Amino acid sequence: MPQLSRRAFAGGLPLGLLGGGLLGGGLSALVAPAASLAAAPKAAGVTPLAQIRVGRFTVTALTDGYADMPYTYFPGRSAAEVEQAATAQFVARPSGVRFVFNQYLIEDGDRKILLDTGPAGSIGQTGALPQALGALGLQRSQIDAVIVTHMHEDHMGGLVAGGQNNYPNAELYIDRRDVIHWTDPAKRNGAPDYLANSFRMSAEVVRLYPRLQAIDGARQIAPGITIVDLTGHTPGHIGVRIEDGGRSLIMVSDMLFPVVHPAATDVGFVFEQDRAAAQAMRQRFFPLAASEGALVAATHMPFPGLGRIVSDRGQLRWQGADWALQT
Ligand SMILES: [Zn+2]
């Protein structure tokens, strides 16, 4: 695996713009606004967007929605242990650990490259990506390239709908090992039911995207945009490194999951193809990302999924990035 980044994004304004009244008002002042927000009806059609700059690139985090993963889905820990960790982080829900589905749009003033396309309604409360693109004034037909980090339905579901190619003008890049794995009839026949959707969609994607390019290892997709091999979660699980002007961001897809990571590397996720390989990759990646201070984008971390793995008194933890109000 190549070095992540010598110097990740530095600078920007902190988000501490809450004002003195909140800090001076005691606990009730902290709780009251949150409680009234929680009680407010959900505004229909609100689409969260978060943008950061990486040199000449603008990277926009978009989300397709969310799904809750049962506490039993994390091998290496009992359901009770995962729920306890979620409770300690104040994110426990009766239905499990909330996974969001973040996608990232990279723009350099010329090309528009999308990283992953979300489950598009095949899982949970999803299907919002077209609306999120619309909030940027974009149609799917304006996307020049899509990089799919691996062929699980929650990362490529949006590529197809009703037998149609949803990104008709896009080059499509997927690691060759995943293309081979997910289009192998023997693998499909021997797979558990919960992977059936991913196999079915993979066949459709290959059929509907004649411009699919199977990629091998580290490869530059465009100047400043490079594939990083993060095999483990699936055979061809990849990351995407964006780098310009001494700044960089690495989109690592399913390298880490909320609640359980990065505090531990020996806890996995039920969808992992090769548990040992996935764990080995986490063991390599987490400390490396922490030592380099790499700015990371992770699909399932709380929106916008931008942050860093930091070492805090010997424990690794996730630190959300200051993505807003950057100059
Ligand atoms: Zn995923």
PDB file of N, CA, C and O and ligand atoms in Angstrom, residues 69 99-101 116 123 149-150 152-155 233 237 253-254 257 269 271 299-300, ligand 1:
ATOM      1  N   MET A  69     -27.805  -1.311  11.028  1.00  0.00           N
ATOM      2  CA  MET A  69     -27.257  -2.660  10.980  1.00  0.00           C
ATOM      3  C   MET A  69     -27.390  -3.311  12.353  1.00  0.00           C
ATOM      4  O   MET A  69     -26.891  -2.776  13.344  1.00  0.00           O
ATOM      5  N   PHE A  99     -25.717   3.075   9.786  1.00  0.00           N
ATOM      6  CA  PHE A  99     -24.741   3.279   8.725  1.00  0.00           C
ATOM      7  C   PHE A  99     -25.332   4.308   7.764  1.00  0.00           C
ATOM      8  O   PHE A  99     -26.446   4.118   7.258  1.00  0.00           O
ATOM      9  N   VAL A 100     -24.607   5.358   7.497  1.00  0.00           N
ATOM     10  CA  VAL A 100     -25.013   6.213   6.385  1.00  0.00           C
ATOM     11  C   VAL A 100     -24.291   5.722   5.138  1.00  0.00           C
ATOM     12  O   VAL A 100     -23.371   4.907   5.202  1.00  0.00           O
ATOM     13  N   PHE A 101     -24.756   6.195   4.012  1.00  0.00           N
ATOM     14  CA  PHE A 101     -24.119   5.841   2.744  1.00  0.00           C
ATOM     15  C   PHE A 101     -23.637   7.135   2.108  1.00  0.00           C
ATOM     16  O   PHE A 101     -24.418   7.862   1.484  1.00  0.00           O
ATOM     17  N   ASP A 116     -18.577   5.953  -5.870  1.00  0.00           N
ATOM     18  CA  ASP A 116     -19.699   5.113  -5.433  1.00  0.00           C
ATOM     19  C   ASP A 116     -21.059   5.772  -5.735  1.00  0.00           C
ATOM     20  O   ASP A 116     -21.145   6.980  -5.949  1.00  0.00           O
ATOM     21  N   ILE A 123     -31.500  -0.988   0.124  1.00  0.00           N
ATOM     22  CA  ILE A 123     -31.315  -1.189   1.573  1.00  0.00           C
ATOM     23  C   ILE A 123     -31.822   0.057   2.286  1.00  0.00           C
ATOM     24  O   ILE A 123     -31.549   1.174   1.846  1.00  0.00           O
ATOM     25  N   THR A 149     -15.928   1.470  -5.451  1.00  0.00           N
ATOM     26  CA  THR A 149     -14.857   0.953  -4.589  1.00  0.00           C
ATOM     27  C   THR A 149     -14.934  -0.552  -4.373  1.00  0.00           C
ATOM     28  O   THR A 149     -13.939  -1.172  -4.034  1.00  0.00           O
ATOM     29  N   HIS A 150     -16.104  -1.132  -4.536  1.00  0.00           N
ATOM     30  CA  HIS A 150     -16.265  -2.584  -4.541  1.00  0.00           C
ATOM     31  C   HIS A 150     -17.721  -2.885  -4.899  1.00  0.00           C
ATOM     32  O   HIS A 150     -18.582  -2.006  -4.849  1.00  0.00           O
ATOM     33  N   HIS A 152     -20.359  -4.338  -3.723  1.00  0.00           N
ATOM     34  CA  HIS A 152     -21.485  -4.553  -2.813  1.00  0.00           C
ATOM     35  C   HIS A 152     -22.614  -3.615  -3.216  1.00  0.00           C
ATOM     36  O   HIS A 152     -22.367  -2.492  -3.661  1.00  0.00           O
ATOM     37  N   GLU A 153     -23.840  -4.081  -2.998  1.00  0.00           N
ATOM     38  CA  GLU A 153     -24.989  -3.321  -3.499  1.00  0.00           C
ATOM     39  C   GLU A 153     -25.067  -1.907  -2.943  1.00  0.00           C
ATOM     40  O   GLU A 153     -25.589  -1.008  -3.599  1.00  0.00           O
ATOM     41  N   ASP A 154     -24.542  -1.704  -1.740  1.00  0.00           N
ATOM     42  CA  ASP A 154     -24.647  -0.357  -1.156  1.00  0.00           C
ATOM     43  C   ASP A 154     -23.641   0.621  -1.756  1.00  0.00           C
ATOM     44  O   ASP A 154     -23.658   1.805  -1.423  1.00  0.00           O
ATOM     45  N   HIS A 155     -22.785   0.135  -2.638  1.00  0.00           N
ATOM     46  CA  HIS A 155     -21.810   1.023  -3.288  1.00  0.00           C
ATOM     47  C   HIS A 155     -22.074   1.177  -4.778  1.00  0.00           C
ATOM     48  O   HIS A 155     -21.575   2.113  -5.400  1.00  0.00           O
ATOM     49  N   HIS A 233     -11.985  -6.423   2.523  1.00  0.00           N
ATOM     50  CA  HIS A 233     -13.452  -6.375   2.650  1.00  0.00           C
ATOM     51  C   HIS A 233     -14.101  -7.133   1.491  1.00  0.00           C
ATOM     52  O   HIS A 233     -15.050  -7.897   1.675  1.00  0.00           O
ATOM     53  N   HIS A 237     -11.448  -4.604  -3.161  1.00  0.00           N
ATOM     54  CA  HIS A 237     -11.831  -3.397  -2.413  1.00  0.00           C
ATOM     55  C   HIS A 237     -10.711  -2.361  -2.553  1.00  0.00           C
ATOM     56  O   HIS A 237      -9.554  -2.646  -2.270  1.00  0.00           O
ATOM     57  N   SER A 253     -13.626   3.952   1.660  1.00  0.00           N
ATOM     58  CA  SER A 253     -14.804   3.092   1.546  1.00  0.00           C
ATOM     59  C   SER A 253     -15.077   2.334   2.840  1.00  0.00           C
ATOM     60  O   SER A 253     -15.293   2.956   3.877  1.00  0.00           O
ATOM     61  N   ASP A 254     -15.011   0.997   2.813  1.00  0.00           N
ATOM     62  CA  ASP A 254     -15.430   0.193   3.965  1.00  0.00           C
ATOM     63  C   ASP A 254     -14.259  -0.266   4.840  1.00  0.00           C
ATOM     64  O   ASP A 254     -14.301  -1.345   5.436  1.00  0.00           O
ATOM     65  N   PHE A 257     -15.937   1.157  10.198  1.00  0.00           N
ATOM     66  CA  PHE A 257     -17.370   1.231  10.449  1.00  0.00           C
ATOM     67  C   PHE A 257     -17.632   1.962  11.763  1.00  0.00           C
ATOM     68  O   PHE A 257     -16.819   1.902  12.688  1.00  0.00           O
ATOM     69  N   PHE A 269     -17.280  -6.981  10.048  1.00  0.00           N
ATOM     70  CA  PHE A 269     -18.656  -6.749   9.631  1.00  0.00           C
ATOM     71  C   PHE A 269     -19.082  -7.960   8.815  1.00  0.00           C
ATOM     72  O   PHE A 269     -18.300  -8.524   8.055  1.00  0.00           O
ATOM     73  N   PHE A 271     -20.584  -8.621   6.208  1.00  0.00           N
ATOM     74  CA  PHE A 271     -20.472  -8.661   4.752  1.00  0.00           C
ATOM     75  C   PHE A 271     -19.028  -8.841   4.264  1.00  0.00           C
ATOM     76  O   PHE A 271     -18.802  -8.894   3.063  1.00  0.00           O
ATOM     77  N   THR A 299     -17.171   5.715   3.837  1.00  0.00           N
ATOM     78  CA  THR A 299     -18.553   5.608   3.365  1.00  0.00           C
ATOM     79  C   THR A 299     -19.581   5.601   4.491  1.00  0.00           C
ATOM     80  O   THR A 299     -20.605   6.271   4.394  1.00  0.00           O
ATOM     81  N   HIS A 300     -19.324   4.808   5.537  1.00  0.00           N
ATOM     82  CA  HIS A 300     -20.381   4.574   6.519  1.00  0.00           C
ATOM     83  C   HIS A 300     -20.227   5.357   7.817  1.00  0.00           C
ATOM     84  O   HIS A 300     -21.038   5.194   8.726  1.00  0.00           O
TER      85      HIS A 300
HETATM   86 ZN    ZN B   1     -20.445  -0.632   2.416  1.00  0.00          ZN
END
